[in-house]
JSON list of C-alpha atoms in Angstrom, two decimals:
[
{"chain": "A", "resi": 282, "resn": "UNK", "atom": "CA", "xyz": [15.26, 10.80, -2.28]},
{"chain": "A", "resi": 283, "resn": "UNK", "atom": "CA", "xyz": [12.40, 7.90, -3.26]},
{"chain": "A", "resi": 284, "resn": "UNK", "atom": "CA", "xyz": [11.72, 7.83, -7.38]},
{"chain": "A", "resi": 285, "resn": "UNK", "atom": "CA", "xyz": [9.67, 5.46, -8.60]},
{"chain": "A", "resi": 286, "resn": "UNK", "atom": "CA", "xyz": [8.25, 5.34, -12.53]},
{"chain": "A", "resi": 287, "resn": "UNK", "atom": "CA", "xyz": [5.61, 3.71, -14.04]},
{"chain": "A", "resi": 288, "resn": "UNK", "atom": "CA", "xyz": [3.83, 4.08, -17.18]},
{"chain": "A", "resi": 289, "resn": "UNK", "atom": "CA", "xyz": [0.97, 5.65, -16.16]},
{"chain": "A", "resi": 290, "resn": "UNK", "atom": "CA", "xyz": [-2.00, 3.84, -18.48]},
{"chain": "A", "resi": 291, "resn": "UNK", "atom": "CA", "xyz": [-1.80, 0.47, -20.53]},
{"chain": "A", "resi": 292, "resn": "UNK", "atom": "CA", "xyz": [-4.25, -1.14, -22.93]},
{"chain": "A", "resi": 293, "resn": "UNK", "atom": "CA", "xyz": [-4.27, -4.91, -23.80]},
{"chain": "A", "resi": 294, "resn": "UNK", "atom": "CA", "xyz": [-6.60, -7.48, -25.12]},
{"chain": "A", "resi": 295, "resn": "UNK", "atom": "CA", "xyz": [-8.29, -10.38, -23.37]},
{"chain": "A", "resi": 296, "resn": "UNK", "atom": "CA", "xyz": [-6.44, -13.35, -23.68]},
{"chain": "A", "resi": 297, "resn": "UNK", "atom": "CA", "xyz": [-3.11, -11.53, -24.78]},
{"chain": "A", "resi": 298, "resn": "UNK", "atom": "CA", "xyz": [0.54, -10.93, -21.98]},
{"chain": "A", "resi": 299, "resn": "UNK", "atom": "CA", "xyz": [1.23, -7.52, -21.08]},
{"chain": "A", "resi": 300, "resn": "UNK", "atom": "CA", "xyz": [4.57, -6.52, -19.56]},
{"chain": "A", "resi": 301, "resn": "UNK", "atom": "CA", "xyz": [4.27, -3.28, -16.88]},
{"chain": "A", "resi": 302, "resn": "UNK", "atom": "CA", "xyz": [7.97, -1.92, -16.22]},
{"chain": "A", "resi": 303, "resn": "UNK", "atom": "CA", "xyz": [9.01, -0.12, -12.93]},
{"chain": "A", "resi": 304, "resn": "UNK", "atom": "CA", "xyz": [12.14, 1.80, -12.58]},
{"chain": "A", "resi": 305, "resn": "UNK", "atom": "CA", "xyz": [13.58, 2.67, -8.86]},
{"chain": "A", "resi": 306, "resn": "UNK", "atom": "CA", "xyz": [15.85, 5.10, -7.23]},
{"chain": "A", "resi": 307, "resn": "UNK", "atom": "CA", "xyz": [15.95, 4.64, -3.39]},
{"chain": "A", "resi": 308, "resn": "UNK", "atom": "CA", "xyz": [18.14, 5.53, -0.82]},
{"chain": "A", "resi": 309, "resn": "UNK", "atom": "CA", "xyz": [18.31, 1.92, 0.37]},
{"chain": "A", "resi": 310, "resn": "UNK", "atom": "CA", "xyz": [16.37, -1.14, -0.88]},
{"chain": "A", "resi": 311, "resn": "UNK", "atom": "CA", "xyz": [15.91, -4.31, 0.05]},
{"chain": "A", "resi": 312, "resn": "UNK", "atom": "CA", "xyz": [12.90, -5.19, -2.52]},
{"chain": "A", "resi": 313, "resn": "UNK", "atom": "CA", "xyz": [10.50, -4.90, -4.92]},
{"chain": "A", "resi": 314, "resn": "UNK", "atom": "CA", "xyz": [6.65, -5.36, -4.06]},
{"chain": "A", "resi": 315, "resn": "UNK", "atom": "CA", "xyz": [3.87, -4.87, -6.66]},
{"chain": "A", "resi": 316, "resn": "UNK", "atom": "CA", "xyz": [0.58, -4.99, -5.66]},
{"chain": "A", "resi": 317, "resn": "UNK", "atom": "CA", "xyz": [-2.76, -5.12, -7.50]},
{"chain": "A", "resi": 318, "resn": "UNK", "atom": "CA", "xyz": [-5.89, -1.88, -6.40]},
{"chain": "A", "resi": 319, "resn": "UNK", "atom": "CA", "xyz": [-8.88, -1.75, -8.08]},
{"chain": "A", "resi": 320, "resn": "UNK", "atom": "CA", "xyz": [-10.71, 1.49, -8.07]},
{"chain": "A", "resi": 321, "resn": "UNK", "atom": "CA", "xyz": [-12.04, 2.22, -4.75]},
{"chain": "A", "resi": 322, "resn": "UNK", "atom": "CA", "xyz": [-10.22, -0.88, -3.09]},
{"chain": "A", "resi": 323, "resn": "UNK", "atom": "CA", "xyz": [-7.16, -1.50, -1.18]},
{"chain": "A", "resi": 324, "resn": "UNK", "atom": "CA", "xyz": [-4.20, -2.77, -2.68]},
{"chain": "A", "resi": 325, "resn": "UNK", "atom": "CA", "xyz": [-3.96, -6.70, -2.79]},
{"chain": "A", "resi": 326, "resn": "UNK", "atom": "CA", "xyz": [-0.27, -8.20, -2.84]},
{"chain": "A", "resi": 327, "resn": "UNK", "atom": "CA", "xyz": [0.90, -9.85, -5.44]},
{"chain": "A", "resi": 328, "resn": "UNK", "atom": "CA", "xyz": [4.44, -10.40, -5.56]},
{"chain": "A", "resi": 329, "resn": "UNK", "atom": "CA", "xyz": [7.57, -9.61, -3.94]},
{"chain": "A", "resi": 330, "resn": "UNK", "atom": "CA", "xyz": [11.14, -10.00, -5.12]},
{"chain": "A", "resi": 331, "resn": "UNK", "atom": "CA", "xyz": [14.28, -9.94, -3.35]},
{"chain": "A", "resi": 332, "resn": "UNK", "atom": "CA", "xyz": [17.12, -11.09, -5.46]},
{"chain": "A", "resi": 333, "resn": "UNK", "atom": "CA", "xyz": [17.42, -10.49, -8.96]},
{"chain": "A", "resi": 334, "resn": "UNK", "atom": "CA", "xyz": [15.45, -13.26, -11.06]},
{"chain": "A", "resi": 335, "resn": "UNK", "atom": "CA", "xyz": [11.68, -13.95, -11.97]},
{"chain": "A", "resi": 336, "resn": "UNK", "atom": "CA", "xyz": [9.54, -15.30, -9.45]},
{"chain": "A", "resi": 337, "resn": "UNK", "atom": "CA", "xyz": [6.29, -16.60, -11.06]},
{"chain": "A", "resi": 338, "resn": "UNK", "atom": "CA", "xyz": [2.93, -17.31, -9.44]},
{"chain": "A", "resi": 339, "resn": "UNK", "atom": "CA", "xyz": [0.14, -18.82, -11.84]},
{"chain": "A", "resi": 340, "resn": "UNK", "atom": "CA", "xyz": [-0.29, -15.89, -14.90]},
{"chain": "A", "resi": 341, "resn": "UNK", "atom": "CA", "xyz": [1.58, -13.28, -12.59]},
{"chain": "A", "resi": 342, "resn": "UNK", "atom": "CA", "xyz": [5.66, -12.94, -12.89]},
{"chain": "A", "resi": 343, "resn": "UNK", "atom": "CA", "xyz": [7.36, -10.52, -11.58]},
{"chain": "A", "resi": 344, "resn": "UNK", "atom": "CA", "xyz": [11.11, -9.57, -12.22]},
{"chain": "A", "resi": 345, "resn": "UNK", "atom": "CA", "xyz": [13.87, -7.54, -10.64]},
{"chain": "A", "resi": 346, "resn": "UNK", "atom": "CA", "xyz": [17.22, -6.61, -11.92]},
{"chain": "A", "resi": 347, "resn": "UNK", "atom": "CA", "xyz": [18.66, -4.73, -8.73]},
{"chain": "A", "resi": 348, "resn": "UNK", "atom": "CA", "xyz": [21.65, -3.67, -10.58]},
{"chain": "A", "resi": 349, "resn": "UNK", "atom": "CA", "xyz": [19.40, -1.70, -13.36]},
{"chain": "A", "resi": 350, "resn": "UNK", "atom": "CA", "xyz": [16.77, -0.57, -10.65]},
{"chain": "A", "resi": 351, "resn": "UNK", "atom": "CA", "xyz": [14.29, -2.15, -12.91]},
{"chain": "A", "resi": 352, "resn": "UNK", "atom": "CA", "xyz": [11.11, -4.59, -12.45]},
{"chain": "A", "resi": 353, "resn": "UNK", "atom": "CA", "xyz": [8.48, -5.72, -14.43]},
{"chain": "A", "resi": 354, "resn": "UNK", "atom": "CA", "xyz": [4.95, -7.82, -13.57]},
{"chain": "A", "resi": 355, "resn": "UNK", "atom": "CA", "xyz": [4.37, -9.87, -16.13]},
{"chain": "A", "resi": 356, "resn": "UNK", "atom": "CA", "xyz": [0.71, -10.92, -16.73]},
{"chain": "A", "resi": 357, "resn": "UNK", "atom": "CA", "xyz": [-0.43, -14.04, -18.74]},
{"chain": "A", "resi": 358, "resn": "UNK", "atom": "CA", "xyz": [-3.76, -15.14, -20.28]},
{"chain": "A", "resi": 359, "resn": "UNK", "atom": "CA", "xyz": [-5.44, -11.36, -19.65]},
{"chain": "A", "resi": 360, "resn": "UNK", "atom": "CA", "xyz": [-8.62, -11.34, -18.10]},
{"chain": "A", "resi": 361, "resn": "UNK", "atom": "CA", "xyz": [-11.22, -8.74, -18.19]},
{"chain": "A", "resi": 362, "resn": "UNK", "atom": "CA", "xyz": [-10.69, -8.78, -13.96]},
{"chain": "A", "resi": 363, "resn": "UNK", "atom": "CA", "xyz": [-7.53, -7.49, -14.74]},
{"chain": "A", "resi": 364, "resn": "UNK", "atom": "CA", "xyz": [-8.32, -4.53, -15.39]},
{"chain": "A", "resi": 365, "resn": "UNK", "atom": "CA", "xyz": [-6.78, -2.55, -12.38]},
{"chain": "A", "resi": 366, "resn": "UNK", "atom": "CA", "xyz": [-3.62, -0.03, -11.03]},
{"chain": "A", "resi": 367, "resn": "UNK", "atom": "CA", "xyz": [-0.74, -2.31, -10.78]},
{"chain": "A", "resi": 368, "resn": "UNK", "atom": "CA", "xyz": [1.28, -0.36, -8.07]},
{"chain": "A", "resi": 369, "resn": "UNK", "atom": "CA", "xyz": [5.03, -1.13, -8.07]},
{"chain": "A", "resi": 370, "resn": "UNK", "atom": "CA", "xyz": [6.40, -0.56, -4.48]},
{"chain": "A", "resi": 371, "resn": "UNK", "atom": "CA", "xyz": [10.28, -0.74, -3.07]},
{"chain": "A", "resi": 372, "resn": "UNK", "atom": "CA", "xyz": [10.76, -1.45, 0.34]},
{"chain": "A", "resi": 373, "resn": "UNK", "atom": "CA", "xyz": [13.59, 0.11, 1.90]},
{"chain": "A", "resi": 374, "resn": "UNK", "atom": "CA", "xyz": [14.11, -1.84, 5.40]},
{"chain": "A", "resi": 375, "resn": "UNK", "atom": "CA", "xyz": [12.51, 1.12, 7.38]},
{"chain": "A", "resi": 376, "resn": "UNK", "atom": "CA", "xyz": [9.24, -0.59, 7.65]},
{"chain": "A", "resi": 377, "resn": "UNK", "atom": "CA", "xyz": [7.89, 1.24, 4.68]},
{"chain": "A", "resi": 378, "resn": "UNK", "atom": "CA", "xyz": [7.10, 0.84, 1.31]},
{"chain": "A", "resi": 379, "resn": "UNK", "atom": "CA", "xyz": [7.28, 3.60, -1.00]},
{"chain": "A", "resi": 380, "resn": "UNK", "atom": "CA", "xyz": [4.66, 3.47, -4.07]},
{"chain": "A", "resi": 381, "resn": "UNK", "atom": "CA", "xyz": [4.90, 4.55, -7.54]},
{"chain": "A", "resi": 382, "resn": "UNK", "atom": "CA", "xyz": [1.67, 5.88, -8.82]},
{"chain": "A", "resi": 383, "resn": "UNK", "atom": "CA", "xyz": [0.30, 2.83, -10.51]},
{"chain": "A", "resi": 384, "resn": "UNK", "atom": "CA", "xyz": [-0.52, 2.03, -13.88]},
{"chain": "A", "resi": 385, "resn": "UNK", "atom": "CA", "xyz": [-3.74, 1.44, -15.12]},
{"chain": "A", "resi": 386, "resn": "UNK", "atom": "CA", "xyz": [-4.47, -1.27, -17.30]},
{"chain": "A", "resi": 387, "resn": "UNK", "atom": "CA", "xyz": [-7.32, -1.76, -18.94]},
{"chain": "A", "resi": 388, "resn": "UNK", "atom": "CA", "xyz": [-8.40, -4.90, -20.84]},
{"chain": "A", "resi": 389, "resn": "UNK", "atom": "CA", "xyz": [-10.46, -4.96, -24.04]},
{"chain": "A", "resi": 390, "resn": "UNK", "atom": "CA", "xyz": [-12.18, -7.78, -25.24]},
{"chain": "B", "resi": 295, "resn": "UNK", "atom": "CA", "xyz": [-8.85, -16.35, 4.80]},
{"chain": "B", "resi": 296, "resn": "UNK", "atom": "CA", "xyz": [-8.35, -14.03, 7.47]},
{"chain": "B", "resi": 297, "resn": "UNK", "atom": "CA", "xyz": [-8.48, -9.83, 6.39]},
{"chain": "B", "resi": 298, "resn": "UNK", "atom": "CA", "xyz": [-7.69, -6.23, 7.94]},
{"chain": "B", "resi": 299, "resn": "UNK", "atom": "CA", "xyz": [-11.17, -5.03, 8.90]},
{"chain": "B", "resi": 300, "resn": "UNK", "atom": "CA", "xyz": [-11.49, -0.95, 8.83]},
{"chain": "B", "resi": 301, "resn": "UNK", "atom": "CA", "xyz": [-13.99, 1.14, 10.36]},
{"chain": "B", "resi": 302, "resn": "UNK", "atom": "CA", "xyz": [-15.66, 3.50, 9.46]},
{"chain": "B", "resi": 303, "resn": "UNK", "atom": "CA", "xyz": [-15.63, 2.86, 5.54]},
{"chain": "B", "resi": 304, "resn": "UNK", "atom": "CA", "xyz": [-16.91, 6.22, 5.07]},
{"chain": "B", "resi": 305, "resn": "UNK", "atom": "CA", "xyz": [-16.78, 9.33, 7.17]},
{"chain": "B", "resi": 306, "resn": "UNK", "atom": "CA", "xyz": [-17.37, 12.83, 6.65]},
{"chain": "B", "resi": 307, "resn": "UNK", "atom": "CA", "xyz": [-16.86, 15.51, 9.21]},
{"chain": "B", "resi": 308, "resn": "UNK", "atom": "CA", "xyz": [-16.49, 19.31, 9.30]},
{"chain": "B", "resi": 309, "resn": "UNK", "atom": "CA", "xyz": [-12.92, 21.08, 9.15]},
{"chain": "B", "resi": 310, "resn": "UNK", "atom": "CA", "xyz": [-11.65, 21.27, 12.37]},
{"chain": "B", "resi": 311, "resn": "UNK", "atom": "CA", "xyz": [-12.90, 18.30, 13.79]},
{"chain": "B", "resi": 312, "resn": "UNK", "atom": "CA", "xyz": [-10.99, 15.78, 15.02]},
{"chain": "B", "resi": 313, "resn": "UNK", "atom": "CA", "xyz": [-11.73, 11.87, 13.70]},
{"chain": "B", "resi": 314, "resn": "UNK", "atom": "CA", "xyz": [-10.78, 8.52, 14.71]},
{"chain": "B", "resi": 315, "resn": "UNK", "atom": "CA", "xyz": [-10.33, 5.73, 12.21]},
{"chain": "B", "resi": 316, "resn": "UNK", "atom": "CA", "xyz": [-9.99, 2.40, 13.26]},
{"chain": "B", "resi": 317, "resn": "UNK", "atom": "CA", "xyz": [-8.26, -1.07, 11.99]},
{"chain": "B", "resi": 318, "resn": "UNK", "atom": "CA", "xyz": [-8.42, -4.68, 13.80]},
{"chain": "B", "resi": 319, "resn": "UNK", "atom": "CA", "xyz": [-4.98, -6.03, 12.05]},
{"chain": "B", "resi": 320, "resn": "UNK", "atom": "CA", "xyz": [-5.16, -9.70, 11.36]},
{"chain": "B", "resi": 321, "resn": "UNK", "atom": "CA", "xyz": [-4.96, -11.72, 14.77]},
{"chain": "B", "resi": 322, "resn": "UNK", "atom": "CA", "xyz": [-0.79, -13.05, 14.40]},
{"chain": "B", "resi": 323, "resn": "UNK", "atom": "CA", "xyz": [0.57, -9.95, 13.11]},
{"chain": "B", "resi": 324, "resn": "UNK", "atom": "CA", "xyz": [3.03, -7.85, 14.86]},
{"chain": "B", "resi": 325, "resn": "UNK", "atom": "CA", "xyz": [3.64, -4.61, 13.04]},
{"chain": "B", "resi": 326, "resn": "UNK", "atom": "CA", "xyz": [0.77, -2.15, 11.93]},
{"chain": "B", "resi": 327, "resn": "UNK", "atom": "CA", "xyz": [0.70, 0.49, 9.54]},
{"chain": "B", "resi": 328, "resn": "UNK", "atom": "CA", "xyz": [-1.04, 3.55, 7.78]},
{"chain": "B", "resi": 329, "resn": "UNK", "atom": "CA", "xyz": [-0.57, 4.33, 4.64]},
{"chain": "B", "resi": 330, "resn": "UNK", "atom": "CA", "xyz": [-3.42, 7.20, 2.56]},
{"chain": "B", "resi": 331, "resn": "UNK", "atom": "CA", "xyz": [-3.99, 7.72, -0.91]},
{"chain": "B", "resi": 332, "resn": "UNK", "atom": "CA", "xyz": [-5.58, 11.07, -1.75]},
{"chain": "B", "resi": 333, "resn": "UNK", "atom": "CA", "xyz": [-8.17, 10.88, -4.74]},
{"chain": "B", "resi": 334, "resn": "UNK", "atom": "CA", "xyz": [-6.12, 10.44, -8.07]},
{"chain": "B", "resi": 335, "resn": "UNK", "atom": "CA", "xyz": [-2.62, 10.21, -6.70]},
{"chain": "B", "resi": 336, "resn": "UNK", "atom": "CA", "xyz": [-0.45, 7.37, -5.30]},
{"chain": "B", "resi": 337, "resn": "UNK", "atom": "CA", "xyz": [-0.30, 5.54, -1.85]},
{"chain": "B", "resi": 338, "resn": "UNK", "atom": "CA", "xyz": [1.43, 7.77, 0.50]},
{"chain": "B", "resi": 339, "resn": "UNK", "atom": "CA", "xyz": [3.58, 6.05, 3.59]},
{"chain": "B", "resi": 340, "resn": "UNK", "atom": "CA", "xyz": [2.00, 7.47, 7.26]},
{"chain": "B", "resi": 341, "resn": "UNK", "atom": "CA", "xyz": [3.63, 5.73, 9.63]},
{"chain": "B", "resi": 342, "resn": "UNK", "atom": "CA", "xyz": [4.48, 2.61, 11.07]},
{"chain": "B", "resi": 343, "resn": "UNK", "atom": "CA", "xyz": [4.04, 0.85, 14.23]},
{"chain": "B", "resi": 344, "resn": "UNK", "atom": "CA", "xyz": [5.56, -2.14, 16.55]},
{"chain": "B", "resi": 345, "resn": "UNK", "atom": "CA", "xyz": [5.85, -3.32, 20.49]},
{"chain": "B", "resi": 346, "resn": "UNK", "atom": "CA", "xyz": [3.48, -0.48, 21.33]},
{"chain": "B", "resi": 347, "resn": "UNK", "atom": "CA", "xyz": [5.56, 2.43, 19.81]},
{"chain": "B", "resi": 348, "resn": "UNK", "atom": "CA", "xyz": [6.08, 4.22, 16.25]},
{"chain": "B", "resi": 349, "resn": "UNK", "atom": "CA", "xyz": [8.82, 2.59, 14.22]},
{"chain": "B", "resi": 350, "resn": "UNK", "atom": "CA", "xyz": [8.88, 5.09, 11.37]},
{"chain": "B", "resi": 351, "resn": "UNK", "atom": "CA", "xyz": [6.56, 7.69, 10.29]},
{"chain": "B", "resi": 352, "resn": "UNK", "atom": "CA", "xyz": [6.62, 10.28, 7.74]},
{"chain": "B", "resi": 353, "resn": "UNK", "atom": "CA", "xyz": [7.03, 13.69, 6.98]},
{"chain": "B", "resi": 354, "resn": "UNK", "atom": "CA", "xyz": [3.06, 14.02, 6.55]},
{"chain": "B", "resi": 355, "resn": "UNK", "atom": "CA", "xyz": [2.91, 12.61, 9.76]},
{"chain": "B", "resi": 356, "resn": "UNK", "atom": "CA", "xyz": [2.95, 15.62, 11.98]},
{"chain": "B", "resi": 357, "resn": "UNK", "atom": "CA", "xyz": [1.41, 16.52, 15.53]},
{"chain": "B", "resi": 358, "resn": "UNK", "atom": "CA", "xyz": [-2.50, 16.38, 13.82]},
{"chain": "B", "resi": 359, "resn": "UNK", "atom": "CA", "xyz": [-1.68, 12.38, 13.86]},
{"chain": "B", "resi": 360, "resn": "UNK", "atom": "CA", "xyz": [-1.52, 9.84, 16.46]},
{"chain": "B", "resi": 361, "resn": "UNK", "atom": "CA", "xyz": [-1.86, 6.23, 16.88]},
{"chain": "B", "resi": 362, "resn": "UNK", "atom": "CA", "xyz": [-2.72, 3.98, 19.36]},
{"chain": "B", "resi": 363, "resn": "UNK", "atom": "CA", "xyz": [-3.21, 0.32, 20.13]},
{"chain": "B", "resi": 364, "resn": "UNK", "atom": "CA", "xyz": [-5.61, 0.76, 22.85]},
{"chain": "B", "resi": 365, "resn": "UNK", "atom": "CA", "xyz": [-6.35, -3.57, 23.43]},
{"chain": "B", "resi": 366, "resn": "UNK", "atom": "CA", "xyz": [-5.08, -6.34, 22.04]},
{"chain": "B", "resi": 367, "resn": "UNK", "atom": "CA", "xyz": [-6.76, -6.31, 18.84]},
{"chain": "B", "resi": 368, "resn": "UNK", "atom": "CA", "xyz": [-7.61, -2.17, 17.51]},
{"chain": "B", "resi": 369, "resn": "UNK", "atom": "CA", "xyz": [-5.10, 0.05, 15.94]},
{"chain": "B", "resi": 370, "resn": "UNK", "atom": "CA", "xyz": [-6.21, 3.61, 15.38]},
{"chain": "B", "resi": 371, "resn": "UNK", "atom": "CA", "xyz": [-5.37, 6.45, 14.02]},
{"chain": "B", "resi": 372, "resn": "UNK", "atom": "CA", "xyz": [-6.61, 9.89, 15.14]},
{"chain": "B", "resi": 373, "resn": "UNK", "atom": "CA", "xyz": [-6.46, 13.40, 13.15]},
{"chain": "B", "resi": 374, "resn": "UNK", "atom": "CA", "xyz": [-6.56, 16.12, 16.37]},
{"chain": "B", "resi": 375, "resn": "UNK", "atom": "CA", "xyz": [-8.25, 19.11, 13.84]},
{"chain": "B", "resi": 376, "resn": "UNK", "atom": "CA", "xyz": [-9.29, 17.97, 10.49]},
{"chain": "B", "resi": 377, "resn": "UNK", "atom": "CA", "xyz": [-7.99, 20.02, 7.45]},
{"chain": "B", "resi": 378, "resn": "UNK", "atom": "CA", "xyz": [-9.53, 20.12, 3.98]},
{"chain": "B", "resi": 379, "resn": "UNK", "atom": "CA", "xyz": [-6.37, 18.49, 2.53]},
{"chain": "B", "resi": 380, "resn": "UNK", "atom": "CA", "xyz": [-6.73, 15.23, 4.79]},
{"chain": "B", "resi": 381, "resn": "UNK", "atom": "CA", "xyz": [-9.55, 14.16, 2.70]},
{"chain": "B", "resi": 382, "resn": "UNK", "atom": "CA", "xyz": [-8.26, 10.83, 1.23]},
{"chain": "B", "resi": 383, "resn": "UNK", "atom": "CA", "xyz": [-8.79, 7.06, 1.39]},
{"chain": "B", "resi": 384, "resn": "UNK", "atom": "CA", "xyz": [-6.83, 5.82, 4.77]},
{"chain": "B", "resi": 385, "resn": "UNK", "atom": "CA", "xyz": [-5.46, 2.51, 4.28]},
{"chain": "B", "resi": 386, "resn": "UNK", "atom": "CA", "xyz": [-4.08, 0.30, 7.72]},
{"chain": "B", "resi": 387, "resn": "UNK", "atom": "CA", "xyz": [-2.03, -2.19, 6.78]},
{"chain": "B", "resi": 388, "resn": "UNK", "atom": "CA", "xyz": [-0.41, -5.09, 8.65]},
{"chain": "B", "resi": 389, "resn": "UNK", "atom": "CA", "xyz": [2.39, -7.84, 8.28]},
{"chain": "B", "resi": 390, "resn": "UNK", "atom": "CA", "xyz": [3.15, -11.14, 10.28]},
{"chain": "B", "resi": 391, "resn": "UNK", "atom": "CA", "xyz": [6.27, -11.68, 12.70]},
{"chain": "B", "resi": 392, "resn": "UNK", "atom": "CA", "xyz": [8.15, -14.21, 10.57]},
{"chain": "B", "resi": 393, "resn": "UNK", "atom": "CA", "xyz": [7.48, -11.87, 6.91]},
{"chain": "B", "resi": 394, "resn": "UNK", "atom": "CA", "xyz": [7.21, -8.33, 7.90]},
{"chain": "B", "resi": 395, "resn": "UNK", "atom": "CA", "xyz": [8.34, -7.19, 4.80]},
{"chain": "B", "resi": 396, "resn": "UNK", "atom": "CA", "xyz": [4.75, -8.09, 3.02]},
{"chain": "B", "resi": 397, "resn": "UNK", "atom": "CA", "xyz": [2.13, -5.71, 4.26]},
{"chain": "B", "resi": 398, "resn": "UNK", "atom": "CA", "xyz": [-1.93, -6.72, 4.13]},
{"chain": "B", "resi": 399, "resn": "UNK", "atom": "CA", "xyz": [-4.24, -3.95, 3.55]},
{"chain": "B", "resi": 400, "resn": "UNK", "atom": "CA", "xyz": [-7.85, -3.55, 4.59]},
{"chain": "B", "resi": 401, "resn": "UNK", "atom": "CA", "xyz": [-10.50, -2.09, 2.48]},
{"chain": "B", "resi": 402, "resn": "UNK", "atom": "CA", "xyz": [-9.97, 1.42, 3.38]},
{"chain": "B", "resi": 403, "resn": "UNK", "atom": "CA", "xyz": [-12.12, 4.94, 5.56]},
{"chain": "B", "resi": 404, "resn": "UNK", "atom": "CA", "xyz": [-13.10, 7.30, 3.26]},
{"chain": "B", "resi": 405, "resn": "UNK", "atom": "CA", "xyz": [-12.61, 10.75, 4.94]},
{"chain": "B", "resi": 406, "resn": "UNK", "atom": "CA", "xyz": [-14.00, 13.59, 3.61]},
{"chain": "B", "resi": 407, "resn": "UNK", "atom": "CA", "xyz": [-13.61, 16.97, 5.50]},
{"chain": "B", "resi": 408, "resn": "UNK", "atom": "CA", "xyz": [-15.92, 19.79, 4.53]}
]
């Protein structure tokens, strides 16, 4: 079966890093997306990671431990645009990507 | 920057009905996808799509769904009878030859069924 976990609500200050964690069971994987929806929008990519590492891209990093089944998005420098569902994905080579439920995060000033 | 276009962005029809939502994928991409996301929950895998034929599809995707790239540049999706439980957002989704892996959403139909 897919499992995917997310916290399900965060709450961070303007200006301040917040770290989201994902945790993944898959039967098969080949990587991690996480992508950024806010309400009433479609989900805009972010990041993608394949090997084990952190890949960062301007205040976004994401990381992936494939051995743990564990990822994090890392943001930087919070902005009140933000405030979203960060929706951690896994790809499993079948031309799908299965989606956690998101976490929202909402940014105070 | 080019974008997945959807249309309708809203539609509301009557149980039983059947509805067609359609997607123009952005221009170089090669493999097409809907996903929906019922109000509150997560985004929910539909099916998937390549060289004119389904690559993968879903357990929610049952005889009530088809798809069809009817010219070079529409990809639709059609629900034959409408139930009260396919009222969701439908997302299409699509991803270039040389990094299929990373999928590009459009903005979304709104389907209510009454």
């Amino acid at each position: 079966g897919q499992n995917i976990d997310q916290p399900t609500e965060m709450t961070a200050t303007e200006g301040a890093i917040v770290q989201i964690n994902c945790t993944y069971q898959t039967s098969g994987f080949n990587g991690l997306f996480w992508y950024q929806q806010h309400a009433g929008e479609a989900p805009t990519f972010l990041s993608y990671n394949v090997l084990d590492g952190l890949e960062e891209k301007g205040r976004f990093s994401s990381f992936l431990s494939r051995s743990k089944g564990y990822s994090y998005l890392l943001l930087k420098e919070l902005q009140m645009k933000d405030s979203a569902s960060y929706l951690c994905a896994a790809y499993t080579g079948r031309r799908a990507l299965t989606f956690g439920s998101g976490t929202r995060l909402q940014v105070q000033p | 920057e080019p974008e997945v276009t959807q249309t309708p962005s809203h539609q509301v029809t009557q149980m039983g009905q059947e509805v067609i939502l359609r997607c123009v994928p952005i221009s170089n991409h090669l493999y097409f996808y809907w996903y929906r996301q019922i109000l509150g929950q997560k985004v929910e895998f539909l099916v998937s799509f390549y060289n004119n034929e389904i690559s993968e599809k879903s357990e929610i995707f049952d005889d009530q769904f088809s798809v069809e790239r009817p010219d070079g540049s529409n990809f639709t999706l059609k629900i034959r009878s409408t139930k009260l439980e396919d009222s969701a957002m439908y997302f299409c989704a699509s991803s270039p030859r040389d990094n299929q892996e990373t999928q590009y959403f459009g903005p979304g139909t709104r389907l209510l069924v009454l």
